[in-house]
Coordinates of C-alpha atoms (C1' of nucleotides) in Angstrom, one line a residue:
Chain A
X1 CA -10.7 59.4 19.0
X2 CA -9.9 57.8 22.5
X3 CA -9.5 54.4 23.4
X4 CA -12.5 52.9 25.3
X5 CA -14.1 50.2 27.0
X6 CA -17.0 48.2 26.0
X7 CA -18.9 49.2 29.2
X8 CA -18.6 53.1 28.1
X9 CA -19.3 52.6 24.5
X10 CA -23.1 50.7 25.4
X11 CA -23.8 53.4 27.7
X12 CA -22.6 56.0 24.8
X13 CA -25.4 57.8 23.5
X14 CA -24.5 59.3 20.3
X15 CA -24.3 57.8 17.1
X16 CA -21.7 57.7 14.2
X17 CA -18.7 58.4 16.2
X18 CA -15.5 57.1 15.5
X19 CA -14.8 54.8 18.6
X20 CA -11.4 52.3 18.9
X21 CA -11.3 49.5 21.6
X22 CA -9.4 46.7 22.3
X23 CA -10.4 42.7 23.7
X24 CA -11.0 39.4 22.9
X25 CA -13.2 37.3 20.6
X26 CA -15.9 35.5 22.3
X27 CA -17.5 34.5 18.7
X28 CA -17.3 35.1 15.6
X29 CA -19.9 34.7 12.9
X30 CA -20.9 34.4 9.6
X31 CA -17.4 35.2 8.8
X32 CA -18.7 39.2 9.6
X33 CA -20.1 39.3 13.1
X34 CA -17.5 38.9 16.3
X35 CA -19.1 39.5 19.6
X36 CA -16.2 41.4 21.6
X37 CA -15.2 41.2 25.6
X38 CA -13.1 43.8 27.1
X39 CA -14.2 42.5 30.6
X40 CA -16.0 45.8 31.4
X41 CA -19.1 44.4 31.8
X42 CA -20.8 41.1 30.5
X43 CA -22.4 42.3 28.0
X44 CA -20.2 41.9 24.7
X45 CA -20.4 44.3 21.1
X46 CA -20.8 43.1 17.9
X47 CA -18.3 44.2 16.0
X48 CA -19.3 44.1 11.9
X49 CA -16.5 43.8 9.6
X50 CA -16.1 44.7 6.2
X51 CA -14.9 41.1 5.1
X52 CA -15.5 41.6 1.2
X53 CA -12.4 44.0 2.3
X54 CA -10.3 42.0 4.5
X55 CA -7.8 40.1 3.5
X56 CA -8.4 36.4 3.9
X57 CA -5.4 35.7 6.6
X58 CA -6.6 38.2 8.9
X59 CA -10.2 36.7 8.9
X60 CA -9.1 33.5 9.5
X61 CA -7.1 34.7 12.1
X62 CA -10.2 36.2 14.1
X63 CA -10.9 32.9 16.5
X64 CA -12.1 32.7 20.1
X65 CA -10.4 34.2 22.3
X66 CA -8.0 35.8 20.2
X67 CA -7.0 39.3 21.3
X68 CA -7.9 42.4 19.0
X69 CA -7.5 45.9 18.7
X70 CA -10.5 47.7 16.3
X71 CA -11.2 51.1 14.9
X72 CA -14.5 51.8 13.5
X73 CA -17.6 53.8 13.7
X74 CA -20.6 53.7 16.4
X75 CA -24.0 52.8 14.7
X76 CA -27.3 51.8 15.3
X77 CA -27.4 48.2 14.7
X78 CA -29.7 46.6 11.6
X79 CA -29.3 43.3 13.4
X80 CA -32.3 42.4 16.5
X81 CA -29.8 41.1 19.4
X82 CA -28.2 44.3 20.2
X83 CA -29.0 48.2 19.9
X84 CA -25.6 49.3 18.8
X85 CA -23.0 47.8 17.0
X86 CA -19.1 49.3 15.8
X87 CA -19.0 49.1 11.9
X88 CA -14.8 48.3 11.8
X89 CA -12.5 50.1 9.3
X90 CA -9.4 49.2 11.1
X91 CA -9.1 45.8 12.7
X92 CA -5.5 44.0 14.4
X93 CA -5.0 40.7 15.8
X94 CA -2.8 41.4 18.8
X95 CA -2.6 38.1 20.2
X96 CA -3.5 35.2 18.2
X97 CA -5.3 31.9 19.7
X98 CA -4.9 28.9 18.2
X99 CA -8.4 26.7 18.3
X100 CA -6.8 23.7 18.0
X101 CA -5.6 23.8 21.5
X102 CA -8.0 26.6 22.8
X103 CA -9.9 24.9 25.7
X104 CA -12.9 27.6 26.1
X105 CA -15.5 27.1 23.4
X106 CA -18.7 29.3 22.9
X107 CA -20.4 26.4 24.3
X108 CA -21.7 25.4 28.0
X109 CA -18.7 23.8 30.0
X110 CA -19.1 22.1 33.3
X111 CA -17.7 24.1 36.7
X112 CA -15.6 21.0 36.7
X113 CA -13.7 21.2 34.0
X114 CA -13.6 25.0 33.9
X115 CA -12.1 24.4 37.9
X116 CA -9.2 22.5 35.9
X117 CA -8.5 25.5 33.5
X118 CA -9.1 28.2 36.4
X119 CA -6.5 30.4 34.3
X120 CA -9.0 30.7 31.3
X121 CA -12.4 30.4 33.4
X122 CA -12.7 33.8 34.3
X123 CA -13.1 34.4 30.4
X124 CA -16.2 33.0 30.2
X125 CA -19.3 34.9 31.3
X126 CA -20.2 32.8 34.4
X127 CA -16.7 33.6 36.1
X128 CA -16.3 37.4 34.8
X129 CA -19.6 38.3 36.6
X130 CA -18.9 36.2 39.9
X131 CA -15.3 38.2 40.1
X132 CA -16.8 41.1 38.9
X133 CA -19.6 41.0 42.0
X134 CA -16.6 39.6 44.2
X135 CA -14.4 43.0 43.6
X136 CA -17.5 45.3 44.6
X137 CA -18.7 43.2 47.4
X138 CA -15.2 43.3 48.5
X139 CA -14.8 47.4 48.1
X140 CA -18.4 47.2 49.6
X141 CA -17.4 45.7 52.6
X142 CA -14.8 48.2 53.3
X143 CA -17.0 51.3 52.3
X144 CA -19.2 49.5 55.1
X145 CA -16.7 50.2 57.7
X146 CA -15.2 53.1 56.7
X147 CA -17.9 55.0 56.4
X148 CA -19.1 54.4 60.2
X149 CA -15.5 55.3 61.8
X150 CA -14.4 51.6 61.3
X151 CA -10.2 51.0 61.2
X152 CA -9.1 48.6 59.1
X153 CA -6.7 46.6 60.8
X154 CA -4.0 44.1 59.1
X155 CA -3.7 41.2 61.6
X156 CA -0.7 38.8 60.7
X157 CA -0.8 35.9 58.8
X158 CA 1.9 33.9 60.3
X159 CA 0.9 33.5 64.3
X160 CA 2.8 32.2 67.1
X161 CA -0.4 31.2 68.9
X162 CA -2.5 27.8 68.4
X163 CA -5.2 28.8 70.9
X164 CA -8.3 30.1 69.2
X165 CA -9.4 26.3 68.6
X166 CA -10.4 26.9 65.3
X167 CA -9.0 23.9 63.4
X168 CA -6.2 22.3 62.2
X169 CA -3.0 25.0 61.4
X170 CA -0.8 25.3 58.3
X171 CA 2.9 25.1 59.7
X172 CA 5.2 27.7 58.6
X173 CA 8.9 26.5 58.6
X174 CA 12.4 27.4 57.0
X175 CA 13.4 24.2 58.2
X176 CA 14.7 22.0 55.3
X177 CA 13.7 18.8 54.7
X178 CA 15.0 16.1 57.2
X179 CA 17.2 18.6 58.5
X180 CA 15.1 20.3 61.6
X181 CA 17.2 20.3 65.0
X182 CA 15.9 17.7 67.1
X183 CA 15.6 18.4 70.9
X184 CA 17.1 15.9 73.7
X185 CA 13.2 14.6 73.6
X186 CA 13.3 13.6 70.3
X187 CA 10.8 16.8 69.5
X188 CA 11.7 19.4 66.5
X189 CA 13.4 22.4 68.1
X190 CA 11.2 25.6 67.1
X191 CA 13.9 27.5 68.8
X192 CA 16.3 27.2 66.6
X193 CA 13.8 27.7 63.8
X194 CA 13.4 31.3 61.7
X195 CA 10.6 33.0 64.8
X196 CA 12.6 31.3 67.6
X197 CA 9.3 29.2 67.7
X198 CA 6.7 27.3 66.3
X199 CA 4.8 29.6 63.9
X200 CA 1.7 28.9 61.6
X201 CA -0.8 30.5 59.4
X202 CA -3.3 32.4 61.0
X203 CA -6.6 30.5 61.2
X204 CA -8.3 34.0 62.9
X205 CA -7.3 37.9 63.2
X206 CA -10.0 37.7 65.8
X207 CA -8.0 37.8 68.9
X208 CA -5.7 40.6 67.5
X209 CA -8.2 42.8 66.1
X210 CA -9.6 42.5 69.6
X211 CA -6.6 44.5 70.8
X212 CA -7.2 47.3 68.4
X213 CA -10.6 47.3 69.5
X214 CA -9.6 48.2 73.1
X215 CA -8.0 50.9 71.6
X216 CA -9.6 52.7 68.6
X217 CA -12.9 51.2 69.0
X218 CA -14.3 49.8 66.7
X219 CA -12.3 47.6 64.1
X220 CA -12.1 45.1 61.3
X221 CA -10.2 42.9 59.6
X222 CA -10.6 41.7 56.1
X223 CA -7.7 39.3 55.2
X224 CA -6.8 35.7 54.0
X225 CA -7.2 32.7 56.7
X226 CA -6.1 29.3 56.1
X227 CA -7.6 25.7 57.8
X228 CA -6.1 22.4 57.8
X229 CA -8.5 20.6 57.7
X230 CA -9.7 17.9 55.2
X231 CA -12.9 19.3 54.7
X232 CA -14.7 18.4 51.2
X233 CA -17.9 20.2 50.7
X234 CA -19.0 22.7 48.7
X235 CA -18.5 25.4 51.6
X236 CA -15.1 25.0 52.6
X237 CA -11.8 26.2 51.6
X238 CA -8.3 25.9 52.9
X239 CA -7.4 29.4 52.1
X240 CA -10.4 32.1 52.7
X241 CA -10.8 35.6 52.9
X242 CA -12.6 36.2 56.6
X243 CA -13.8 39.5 57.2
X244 CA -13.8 40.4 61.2
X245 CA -14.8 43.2 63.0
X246 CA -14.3 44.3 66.5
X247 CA -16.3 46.2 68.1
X248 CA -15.7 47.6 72.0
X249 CA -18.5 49.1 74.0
X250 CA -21.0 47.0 72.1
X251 CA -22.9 44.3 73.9
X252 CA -24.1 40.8 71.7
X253 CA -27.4 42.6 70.8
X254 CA -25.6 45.4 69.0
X255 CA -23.3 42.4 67.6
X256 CA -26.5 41.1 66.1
X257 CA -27.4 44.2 64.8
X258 CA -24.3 45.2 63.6
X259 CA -24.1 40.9 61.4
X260 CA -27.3 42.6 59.8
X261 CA -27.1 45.7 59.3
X262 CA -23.7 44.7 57.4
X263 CA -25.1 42.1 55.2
X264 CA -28.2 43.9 54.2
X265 CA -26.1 47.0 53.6
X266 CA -23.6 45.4 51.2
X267 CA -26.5 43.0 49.5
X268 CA -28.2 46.9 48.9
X269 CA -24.9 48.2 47.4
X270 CA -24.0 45.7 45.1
X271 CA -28.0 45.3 44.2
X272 CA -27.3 49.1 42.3
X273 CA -23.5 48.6 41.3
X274 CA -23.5 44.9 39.7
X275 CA -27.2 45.2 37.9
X276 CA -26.0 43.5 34.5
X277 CA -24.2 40.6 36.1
X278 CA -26.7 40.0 39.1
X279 CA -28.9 40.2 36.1
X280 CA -26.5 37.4 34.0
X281 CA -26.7 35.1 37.3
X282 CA -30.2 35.1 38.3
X283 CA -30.8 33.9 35.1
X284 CA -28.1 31.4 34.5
X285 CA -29.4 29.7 38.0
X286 CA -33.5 29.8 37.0
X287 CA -32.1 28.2 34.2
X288 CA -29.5 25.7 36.6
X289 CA -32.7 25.1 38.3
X290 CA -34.9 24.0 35.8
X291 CA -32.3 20.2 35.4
X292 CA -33.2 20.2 39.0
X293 CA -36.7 17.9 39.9
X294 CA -39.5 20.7 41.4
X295 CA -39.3 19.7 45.1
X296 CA -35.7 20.7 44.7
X297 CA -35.7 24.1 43.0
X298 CA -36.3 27.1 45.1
X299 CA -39.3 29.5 45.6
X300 CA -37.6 32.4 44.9
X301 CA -34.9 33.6 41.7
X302 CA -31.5 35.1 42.7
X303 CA -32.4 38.8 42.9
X304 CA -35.7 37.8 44.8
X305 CA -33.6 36.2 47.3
X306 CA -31.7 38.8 47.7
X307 CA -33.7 41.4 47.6
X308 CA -36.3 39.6 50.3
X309 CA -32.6 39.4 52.8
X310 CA -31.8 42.9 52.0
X311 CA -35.6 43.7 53.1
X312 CA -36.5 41.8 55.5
X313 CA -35.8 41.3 59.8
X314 CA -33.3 38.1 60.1
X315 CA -35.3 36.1 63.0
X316 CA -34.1 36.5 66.6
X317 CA -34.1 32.9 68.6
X318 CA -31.8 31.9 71.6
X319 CA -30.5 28.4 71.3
X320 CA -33.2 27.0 74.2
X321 CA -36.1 27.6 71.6
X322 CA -34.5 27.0 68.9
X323 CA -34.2 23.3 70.8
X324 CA -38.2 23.4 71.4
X325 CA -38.9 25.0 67.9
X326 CA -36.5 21.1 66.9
X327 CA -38.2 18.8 69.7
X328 CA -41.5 19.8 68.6
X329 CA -41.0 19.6 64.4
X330 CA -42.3 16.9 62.7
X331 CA -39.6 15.7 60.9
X332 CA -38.3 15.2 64.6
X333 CA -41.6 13.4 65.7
X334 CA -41.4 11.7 62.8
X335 CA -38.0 10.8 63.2
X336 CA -36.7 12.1 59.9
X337 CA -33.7 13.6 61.6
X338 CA -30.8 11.7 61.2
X339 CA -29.3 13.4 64.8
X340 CA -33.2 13.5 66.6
X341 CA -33.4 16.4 69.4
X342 CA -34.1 14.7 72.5
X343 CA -32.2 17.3 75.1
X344 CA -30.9 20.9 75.5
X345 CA -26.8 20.8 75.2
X346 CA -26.8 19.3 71.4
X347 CA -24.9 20.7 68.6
X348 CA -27.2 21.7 66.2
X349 CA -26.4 19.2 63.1
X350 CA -26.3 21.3 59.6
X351 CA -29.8 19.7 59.0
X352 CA -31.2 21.3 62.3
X353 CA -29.9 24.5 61.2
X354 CA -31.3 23.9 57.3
X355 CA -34.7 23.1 58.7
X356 CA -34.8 26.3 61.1
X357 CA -33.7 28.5 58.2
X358 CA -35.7 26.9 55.3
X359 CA -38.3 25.4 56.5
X360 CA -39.7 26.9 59.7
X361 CA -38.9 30.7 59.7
X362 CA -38.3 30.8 55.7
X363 CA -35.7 33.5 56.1
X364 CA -32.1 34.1 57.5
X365 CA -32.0 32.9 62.0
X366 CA -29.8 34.6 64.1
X367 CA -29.7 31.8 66.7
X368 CA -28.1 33.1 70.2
X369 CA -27.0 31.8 73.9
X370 CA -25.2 28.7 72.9
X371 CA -24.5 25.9 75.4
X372 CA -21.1 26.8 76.6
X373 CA -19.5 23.9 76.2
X374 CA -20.0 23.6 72.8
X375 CA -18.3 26.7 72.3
X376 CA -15.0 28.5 72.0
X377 CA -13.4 30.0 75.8
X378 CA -13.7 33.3 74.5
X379 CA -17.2 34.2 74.4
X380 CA -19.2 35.8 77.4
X381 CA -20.6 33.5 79.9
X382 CA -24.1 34.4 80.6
X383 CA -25.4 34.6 84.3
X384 CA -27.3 31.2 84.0
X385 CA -23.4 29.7 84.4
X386 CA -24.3 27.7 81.7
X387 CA -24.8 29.4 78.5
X388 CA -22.4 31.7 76.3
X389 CA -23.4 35.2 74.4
X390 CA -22.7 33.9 71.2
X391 CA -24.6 34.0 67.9
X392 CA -24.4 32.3 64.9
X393 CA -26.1 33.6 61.1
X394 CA -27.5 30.9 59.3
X395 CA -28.4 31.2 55.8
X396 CA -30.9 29.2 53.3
X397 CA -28.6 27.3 51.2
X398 CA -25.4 28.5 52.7
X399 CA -25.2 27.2 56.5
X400 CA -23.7 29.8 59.0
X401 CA -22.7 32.8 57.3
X402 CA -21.7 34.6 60.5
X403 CA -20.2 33.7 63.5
X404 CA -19.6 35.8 66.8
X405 CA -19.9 36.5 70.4
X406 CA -19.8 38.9 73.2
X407 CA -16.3 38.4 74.3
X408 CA -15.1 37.6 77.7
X409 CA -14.2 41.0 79.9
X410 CA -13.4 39.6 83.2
X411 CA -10.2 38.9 83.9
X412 CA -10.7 35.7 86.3
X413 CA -13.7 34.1 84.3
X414 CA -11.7 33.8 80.9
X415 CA -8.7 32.5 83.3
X416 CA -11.0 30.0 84.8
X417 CA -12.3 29.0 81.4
X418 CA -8.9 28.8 79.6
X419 CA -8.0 26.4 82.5
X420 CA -11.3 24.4 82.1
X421 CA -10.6 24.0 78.6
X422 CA -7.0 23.5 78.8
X423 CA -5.8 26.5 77.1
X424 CA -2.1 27.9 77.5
X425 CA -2.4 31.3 79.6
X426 CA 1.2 32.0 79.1
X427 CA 1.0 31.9 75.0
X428 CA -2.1 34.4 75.8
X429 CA -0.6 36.8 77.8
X430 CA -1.1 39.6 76.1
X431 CA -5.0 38.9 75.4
X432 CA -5.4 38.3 79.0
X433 CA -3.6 41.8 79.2
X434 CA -6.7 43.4 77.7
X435 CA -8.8 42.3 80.3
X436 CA -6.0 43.4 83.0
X437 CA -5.9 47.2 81.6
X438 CA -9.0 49.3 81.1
X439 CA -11.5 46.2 80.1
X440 CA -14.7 46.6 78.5
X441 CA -17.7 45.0 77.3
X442 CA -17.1 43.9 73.7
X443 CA -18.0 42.1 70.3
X444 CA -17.4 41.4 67.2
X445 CA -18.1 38.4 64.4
X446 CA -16.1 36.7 62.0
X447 CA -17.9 36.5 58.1
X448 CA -16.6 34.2 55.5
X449 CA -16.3 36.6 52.6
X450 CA -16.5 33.7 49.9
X451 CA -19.4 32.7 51.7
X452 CA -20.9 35.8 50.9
X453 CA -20.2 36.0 47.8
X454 CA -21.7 32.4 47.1
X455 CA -25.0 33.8 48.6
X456 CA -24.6 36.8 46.0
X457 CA -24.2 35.1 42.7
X458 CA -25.9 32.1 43.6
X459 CA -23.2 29.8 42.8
X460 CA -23.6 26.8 44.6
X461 CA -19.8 25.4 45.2
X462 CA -17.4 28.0 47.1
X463 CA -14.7 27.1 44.7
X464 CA -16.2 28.9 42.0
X465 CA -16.6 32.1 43.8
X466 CA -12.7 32.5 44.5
X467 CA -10.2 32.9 42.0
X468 CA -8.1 30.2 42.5
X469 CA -9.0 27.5 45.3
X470 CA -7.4 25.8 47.7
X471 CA -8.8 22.3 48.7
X472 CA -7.1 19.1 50.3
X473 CA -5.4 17.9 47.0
X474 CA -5.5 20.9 44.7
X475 CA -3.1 23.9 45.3
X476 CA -2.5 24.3 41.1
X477 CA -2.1 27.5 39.8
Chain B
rU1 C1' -11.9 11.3 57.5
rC2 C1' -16.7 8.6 56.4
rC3 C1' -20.9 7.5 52.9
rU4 C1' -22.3 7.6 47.9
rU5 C1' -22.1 8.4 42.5
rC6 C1' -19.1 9.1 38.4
rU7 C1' -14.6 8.5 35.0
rU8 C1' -16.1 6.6 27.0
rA9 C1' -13.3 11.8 21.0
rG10 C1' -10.8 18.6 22.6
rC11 C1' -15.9 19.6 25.4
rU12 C1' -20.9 17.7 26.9
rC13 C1' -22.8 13.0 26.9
rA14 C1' -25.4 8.1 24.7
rG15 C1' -23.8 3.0 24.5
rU16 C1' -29.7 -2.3 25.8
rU17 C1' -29.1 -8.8 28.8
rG18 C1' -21.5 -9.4 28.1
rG19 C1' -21.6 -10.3 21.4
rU20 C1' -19.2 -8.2 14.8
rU21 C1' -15.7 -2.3 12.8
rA22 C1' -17.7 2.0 20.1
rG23 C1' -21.8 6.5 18.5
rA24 C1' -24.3 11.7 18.7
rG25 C1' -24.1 17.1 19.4
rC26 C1' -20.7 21.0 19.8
rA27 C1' -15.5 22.2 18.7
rU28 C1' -11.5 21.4 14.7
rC29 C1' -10.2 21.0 9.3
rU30 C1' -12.2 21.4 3.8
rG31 C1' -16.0 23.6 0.9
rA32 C1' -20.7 26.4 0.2
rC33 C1' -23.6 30.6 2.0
rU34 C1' -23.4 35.6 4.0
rG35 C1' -27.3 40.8 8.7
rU36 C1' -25.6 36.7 12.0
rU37 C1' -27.1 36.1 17.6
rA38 C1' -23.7 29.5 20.9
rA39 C1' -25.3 31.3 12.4
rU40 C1' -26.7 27.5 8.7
rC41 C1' -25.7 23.4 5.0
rA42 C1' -22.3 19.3 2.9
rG43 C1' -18.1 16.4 3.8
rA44 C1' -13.5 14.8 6.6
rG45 C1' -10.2 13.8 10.6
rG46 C1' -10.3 12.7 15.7
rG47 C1' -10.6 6.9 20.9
rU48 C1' -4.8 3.6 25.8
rC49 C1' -13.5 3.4 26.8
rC50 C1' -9.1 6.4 34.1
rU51 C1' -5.0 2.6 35.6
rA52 C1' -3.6 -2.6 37.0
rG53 C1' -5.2 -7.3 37.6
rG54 C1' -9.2 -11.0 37.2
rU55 C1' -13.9 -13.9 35.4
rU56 C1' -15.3 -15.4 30.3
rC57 C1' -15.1 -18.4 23.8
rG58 C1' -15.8 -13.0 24.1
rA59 C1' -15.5 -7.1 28.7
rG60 C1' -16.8 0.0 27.5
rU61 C1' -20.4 -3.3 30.1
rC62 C1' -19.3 -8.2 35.4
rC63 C1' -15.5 -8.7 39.9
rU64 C1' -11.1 -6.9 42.9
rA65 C1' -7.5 -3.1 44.0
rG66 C1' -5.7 1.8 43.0
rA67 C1' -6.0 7.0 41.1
rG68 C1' -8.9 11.3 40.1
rA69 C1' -13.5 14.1 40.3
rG70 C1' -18.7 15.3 41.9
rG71 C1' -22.5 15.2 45.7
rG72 C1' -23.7 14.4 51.0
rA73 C1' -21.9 14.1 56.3
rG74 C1' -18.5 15.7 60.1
rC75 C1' -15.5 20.2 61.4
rC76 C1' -16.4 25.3 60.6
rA77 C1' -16.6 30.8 58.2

RNA sequence: UCCUUCUUAGCUCAGUUGGUUAGAGCAUCUGACUGUUAAUCAGAGGGUCCUAGGUUCGAGUCCUAGAGAGGGAGCCA
């Protein structure tokens, strides 16, 4: 008799043999019936007991979320929920919990409170799929690479460059408090500090992986990033996982290809390897989406959605008609937008983008040539002098999923632009080295992991797709 | 950071125009039942109505300030 998981025993396919597993009571019924989690999968066993046979004290001591070990035999079960079921002969309470104080109850809890108890929320079957889909979408993303000559590069998290632009940085100090050296200007002395300068978290491995590109060839980075910035939506994080890859040789139109090849690829992968929890989530959010009034509620269920983005072109559109496809919408006519279109230069406001994505093309935009100055000093200026080879992946629901660019080969453009936009060359100097030795036409894109993971499970607030967020105000746990 | 909504039992939420002792379901405890599917039935316990002021004969309800949370916006991935 070997130990095994829940998983393996549903899949077993003989009868009446002796099986032993170990997990944790989700409920327990009719003083007889526990459904058991080992975590394996979603789906739980019902586990009979004998309880004619059982002493009281152990029955009593079979609550949820109490950990137990069983021995018992495999059998069809007489019962309609479930095909099989373990009849126990041997049970132990390894771990006993108490449900007085117990905050998960076999009942519907709100994300909110379960957020406040992130310790215990990946117990409940909402959280053990997400993480479940986030660990395969995660070894999905680096079979992705890998298996097309990709290497994985780890950029550092502490950087000693504030350039990319990208928000607000994390400082990272062994300075006590009160106690930093202050310089004859009154400033904090960084020189005397643990790097011998002013370090912070990284808020990009962009601009390194971009080295490794000019040298293996193709590269990506899949690590933690970390922004500053008092952002409080349901699609920002302070700490994320960004997955970047780096690409030289490869112009913005095999950038583009590359954003969706990637995406489909990994949406196809985890379609076959998490069919019980996709299965789990598509129908907790029909069900989400029935609270919701009709105009609200999308057209299509979880698995249809993801099964249309897997199979379908993402739609092609540079920036300029993108701006005609906005002048000429009705909501612009009829001024609906709260930010109208009137001229080509505009950001495009998150309503623009939401109207482009779910409303007129009714499927994932890769929107292209940016206005330059709207823009980081990176990205490939386009012969027209005033457009940039960038591209940005929107997605229904989600906002931009992807965002990347042709970077800047020539040595005396990016110089020209660094000093346009006030950027230190000197901090630089050994980006601007890659451009000096051997440079090359290339690209690359950075995704927001938990970003695709959202899109996956359908869960509408980022902080439910990551273990345990970090927002402005919250760093518990 | 701005706009907006919310905060009542362990959880999810009712609570009318300001009016007596603040309710329900689930959970918990006690008992019954035992092939249940978030089991069912009977009973019991459980409250600083977010905090501090104010208006009023009287505030869960109205006003002011603060705290926390949700949603939207900006920034972005």
């Amino acid at each position: 008799m070997t130990t095994k998981n829940v998983a393996e025993i549903l899949k077993a396919d003989s009868f009446l043999q002796e099986v032993q597993l170990k997990g944790w009571v989700r409920t327990f019924r009719s003083n007889r019936f526990i459904a058991l989690n080992d975590g394996s999968t979603i789906n739980n066993i019902q586990c009979v007991i004998d309880f004619e046979n059982t002493p009281e004290e152990t029955l009593k001591r079979i609550t949820t979320g109490a950990a137990i070990a069983v021995k018992g035999t495999l059998a069809e079960s007489q019962g309609k929920g479930q095909s099989v079921e373990i009849q126990v002969s041997e049970i132990e309470i390894l771990g006993d919990s108490n449900p007085d104080e117990y905050p998960i109850q076999p009942k519907k809890h709100s994300f909110e409170f379960l957020r406040e108890n992130a310790h215990l929320r990946v117990r409940t079957n909402t959280f053990s799929a997400v993480m479940r889909v986030r660990s395969k979408l995660s070894f999905a993303v680096h079979q992705y690479f890998q298996e097309r000559d990709f290497n994985y590069v780890n950029t550092p998290i502490i950087t000693g460059t504030d350039a990319e632009g990208a928000g607000e940085m994390f400082r990272a100090t062994t300075f006590k408090d009160n106690e930093a050296p202050i310089t004859e200007d009154g400033k904090i002395d960084y020189s005397k500090d643990f790097f011998g300068k002013e370090t912070s978290l990284t808020v990009s491995g962009q601009l390194e992986a971009e080295t490794f590109a000019m040298a293996l060839g193709k590269a990506y980075t899949f690590g933690p990033t970390f922004r500053a910035e008092n952002s409080n939506t349901t699609r920002h994080l302070a700490e994320f996982w960004m997955i970047e890859p780096e690409v030289a040789f490869m112009d913005l139109d095999g950038n583009m290809d590359l954003a969706e090849d990637f995406i489909k690829s990994v949406l196809n992968s985890i379609l076959i390897s998490c069919k019980d929890d996709l299965a789990f989530l598509d129908q907790r959010l029909t069900q989400e989406e029935k609270s919701k009034p009709q105009a609200e509620r999308s057209e299509m269920s979880l698995l249809e959605k993801l099964r249309f983005v897997a199979d379908n072109n993402f739609k092609r559109v540079s920036y300029t008609e993108a701006i005609d496809i906005l002048r000429n919408s009705k909501p612009n006519k009829k001024k609906k937008f709260q930010f109208p279109i009137d001229q080509w230069g505009a950001d495009l406001q998150s309503e623009h983008e939401r109207y482009l994505v779910e409303k007129h093309f009714k499927c994932p935009v890769i929107l292209f040539d940016y206005p330059a100055d709207i823009k980081a000093f990176y990205m490939r200026l386009n012969d027209d002098g005033k457009t940039v080879r960038a591209m940005d992946v929107l997605f229904p629901g989600i906002g931009e999923m992807v965002g990347g660019a042709q970077r800047e080969e020539r040595y005396d453009v990016l110089v020209d632009k660094m000093k346009a936009m006030n950027i230190d060359e000197k901090e630089l100097w050994w980006y601007l080295d890659l451009r000096k030795f051997g440079t090359a036409v290339h690209s690359g894109f950075g995704l927001g992991f938990e970003r695709l993971v959202q899109f996956t499970t359908g869960m509408n607030n980022i902080r439910d797709v990551i273990p345990f967020p970090r927002t402005p105000q919250n760093a518990e746990f």
